[in-house]
Amino acid sequence: SDGSRKTIFSLVPGDSNAENGLRFILYSNRLAEFVKMNEASIQQQLPSNRKPYVYYPNAPDDYKGWAVYIQNDEDIRKITDIFENAKTGLVG
């Protein structure tokens, strides 16, 4: 909303593997602002293997979120549902 180009969702193939899946990072308050949902609702929709993520020690809230591994189709659906549910607020 402020015209900035901050990352919301980032794939991390270097930290991914066949056992854990494809790793990605979600910056929680950036995503919440973008999809117009609260962070708790977003967290409930994420795969259960999520872990808190901080870009660097003592980072501001804008650099915090969750590290998650996509392991199957259900995980993909959970993530895309966040954007699908917010689509009406993003269009028009």
PDB file of C-alpha atoms in Angstrom:
ATOM      1  CA  SER A   1       0.000   0.000   0.000  1.00  0.00           C
ATOM      2  CA  ASP A   2       2.951   2.343   0.491  1.00  0.00           C
ATOM      3  CA  GLY A   3       4.358   1.644  -3.000  1.00  0.00           C
ATOM      4  CA  SER A   4       7.394  -0.230  -1.693  1.00  0.00           C
ATOM      5  CA  ARG A   5       8.727  -3.427  -3.239  1.00  0.00           C
ATOM      6  CA  LYS A   6       9.351  -5.567  -0.178  1.00  0.00           C
ATOM      7  CA  THR A   7       9.569  -9.334  -0.422  1.00  0.00           C
ATOM      8  CA  ILE A   8       6.565 -11.160   0.994  1.00  0.00           C
ATOM      9  CA  PHE A   9       7.259 -14.748  -0.009  1.00  0.00           C
ATOM     10  CA  SER A  10      10.670 -16.172  -0.818  1.00  0.00           C
ATOM     11  CA  LEU A  11      11.616 -19.676  -2.023  1.00  0.00           C
ATOM     12  CA  VAL A  12      14.879 -21.011  -0.571  1.00  0.00           C
ATOM     13  CA  PRO A  13      16.004 -23.902  -2.810  1.00  0.00           C
ATOM     14  CA  GLY A  14      19.458 -24.026  -1.191  1.00  0.00           C
ATOM     15  CA  ASP A  15      17.852 -25.070   2.124  1.00  0.00           C
ATOM     16  CA  SER A  16      15.464 -27.526   0.473  1.00  0.00           C
ATOM     17  CA  ASN A  17      15.845 -31.269   0.128  1.00  0.00           C
ATOM     18  CA  ALA A  18      13.885 -34.414  -0.733  1.00  0.00           C
ATOM     19  CA  GLU A  19      13.274 -35.267   2.930  1.00  0.00           C
ATOM     20  CA  ASN A  20      11.932 -31.896   4.132  1.00  0.00           C
ATOM     21  CA  GLY A  21      10.597 -30.425   0.878  1.00  0.00           C
ATOM     22  CA  LEU A  22      10.891 -26.975  -0.686  1.00  0.00           C
ATOM     23  CA  ARG A  23      11.675 -24.322   1.909  1.00  0.00           C
ATOM     24  CA  PHE A  24      10.167 -20.893   1.768  1.00  0.00           C
ATOM     25  CA  ILE A  25      10.008 -17.827   3.972  1.00  0.00           C
ATOM     26  CA  LEU A  26       6.895 -15.726   4.556  1.00  0.00           C
ATOM     27  CA  TYR A  27       7.268 -12.272   6.051  1.00  0.00           C
ATOM     28  CA  SER A  28       4.157 -12.283   8.214  1.00  0.00           C
ATOM     29  CA  ASN A  29       3.202  -8.631   8.607  1.00  0.00           C
ATOM     30  CA  ARG A  30       3.996  -7.864   4.949  1.00  0.00           C
ATOM     31  CA  LEU A  31       1.772 -10.746   3.853  1.00  0.00           C
ATOM     32  CA  ALA A  32      -0.973  -9.752   6.293  1.00  0.00           C
ATOM     33  CA  GLU A  33      -0.997  -6.224   4.902  1.00  0.00           C
ATOM     34  CA  PHE A  34      -0.958  -7.442   1.290  1.00  0.00           C
ATOM     35  CA  VAL A  35      -3.839  -9.918   1.648  1.00  0.00           C
ATOM     36  CA  LYS A  36      -5.670  -7.843   4.271  1.00  0.00           C
ATOM     37  CA  MET A  37      -5.802 -10.624   6.864  1.00  0.00           C
ATOM     38  CA  ASN A  38      -4.463 -10.763  10.387  1.00  0.00           C
ATOM     39  CA  GLU A  39      -1.280 -12.734  11.052  1.00  0.00           C
ATOM     40  CA  ALA A  40      -3.024 -15.261  13.313  1.00  0.00           C
ATOM     41  CA  SER A  41      -5.454 -16.214  10.526  1.00  0.00           C
ATOM     42  CA  ILE A  42      -2.597 -16.618   8.077  1.00  0.00           C
ATOM     43  CA  GLN A  43      -0.636 -18.745  10.522  1.00  0.00           C
ATOM     44  CA  GLN A  44      -3.604 -21.089  10.959  1.00  0.00           C
ATOM     45  CA  GLN A  45      -3.685 -21.662   7.200  1.00  0.00           C
ATOM     46  CA  LEU A  46       0.005 -22.530   6.866  1.00  0.00           C
ATOM     47  CA  PRO A  47       1.370 -26.070   6.884  1.00  0.00           C
ATOM     48  CA  SER A  48       1.968 -27.357  10.407  1.00  0.00           C
ATOM     49  CA  ASN A  49       5.747 -27.587   9.943  1.00  0.00           C
ATOM     50  CA  ARG A  50       6.132 -23.802  10.163  1.00  0.00           C
ATOM     51  CA  LYS A  51       8.783 -22.328  12.410  1.00  0.00           C
ATOM     52  CA  PRO A  52       9.285 -18.716  13.482  1.00  0.00           C
ATOM     53  CA  TYR A  53      11.747 -16.894  11.244  1.00  0.00           C
ATOM     54  CA  VAL A  54      13.775 -13.726  11.845  1.00  0.00           C
ATOM     55  CA  TYR A  55      15.994 -12.310   9.095  1.00  0.00           C
ATOM     56  CA  TYR A  56      18.612 -11.190  11.615  1.00  0.00           C
ATOM     57  CA  PRO A  57      18.818 -10.957  15.428  1.00  0.00           C
ATOM     58  CA  ASN A  58      16.736  -8.109  16.871  1.00  0.00           C
ATOM     59  CA  ALA A  59      15.202  -7.401  13.466  1.00  0.00           C
ATOM     60  CA  PRO A  60      12.109  -5.188  13.342  1.00  0.00           C
ATOM     61  CA  ASP A  61       8.732  -6.902  12.896  1.00  0.00           C
ATOM     62  CA  ASP A  62       8.872  -6.253   9.157  1.00  0.00           C
ATOM     63  CA  TYR A  63      11.693  -8.851   8.939  1.00  0.00           C
ATOM     64  CA  LYS A  64       9.921 -11.597  10.901  1.00  0.00           C
ATOM     65  CA  GLY A  65       7.654 -14.380   9.787  1.00  0.00           C
ATOM     66  CA  TRP A  66       7.686 -18.119   9.243  1.00  0.00           C
ATOM     67  CA  ALA A  67       9.968 -20.635   7.595  1.00  0.00           C
ATOM     68  CA  VAL A  68       7.935 -23.457   6.092  1.00  0.00           C
ATOM     69  CA  TYR A  69       8.599 -26.523   3.941  1.00  0.00           C
ATOM     70  CA  ILE A  70       6.238 -27.451   1.123  1.00  0.00           C
ATOM     71  CA  GLN A  71       6.049 -31.233   1.261  1.00  0.00           C
ATOM     72  CA  ASN A  72       2.945 -32.139  -0.733  1.00  0.00           C
ATOM     73  CA  ASP A  73      -0.067 -30.899  -2.693  1.00  0.00           C
ATOM     74  CA  GLU A  74      -1.970 -30.151   0.521  1.00  0.00           C
ATOM     75  CA  ASP A  75       0.765 -27.721   1.625  1.00  0.00           C
ATOM     76  CA  ILE A  76       0.604 -25.973  -1.745  1.00  0.00           C
ATOM     77  CA  ARG A  77      -3.180 -25.681  -1.430  1.00  0.00           C
ATOM     78  CA  LYS A  78      -2.901 -24.174   2.058  1.00  0.00           C
ATOM     79  CA  ILE A  79      -0.540 -21.485   0.818  1.00  0.00           C
ATOM     80  CA  THR A  80      -2.460 -20.667  -2.346  1.00  0.00           C
ATOM     81  CA  ASP A  81      -5.696 -20.481  -0.334  1.00  0.00           C
ATOM     82  CA  ILE A  82      -4.276 -17.511   1.558  1.00  0.00           C
ATOM     83  CA  PHE A  83      -3.983 -15.603  -1.707  1.00  0.00           C
ATOM     84  CA  GLU A  84      -7.208 -16.992  -3.190  1.00  0.00           C
ATOM     85  CA  ASN A  85      -9.229 -15.961  -0.128  1.00  0.00           C
ATOM     86  CA  ALA A  86      -7.818 -12.459  -0.383  1.00  0.00           C
ATOM     87  CA  LYS A  87      -8.205 -12.143  -4.156  1.00  0.00           C
ATOM     88  CA  THR A  88     -11.430 -10.169  -3.939  1.00  0.00           C
ATOM     89  CA  GLY A  89      -9.636  -7.547  -1.877  1.00  0.00           C
ATOM     90  CA  LEU A  90      -6.752  -7.381  -4.367  1.00  0.00           C
ATOM     91  CA  VAL A  91      -8.829  -6.888  -7.519  1.00  0.00           C
ATOM     92  CA  GLY A  92     -10.458  -3.624  -8.448  1.00  0.00           C
TER      93      GLY A  92
END
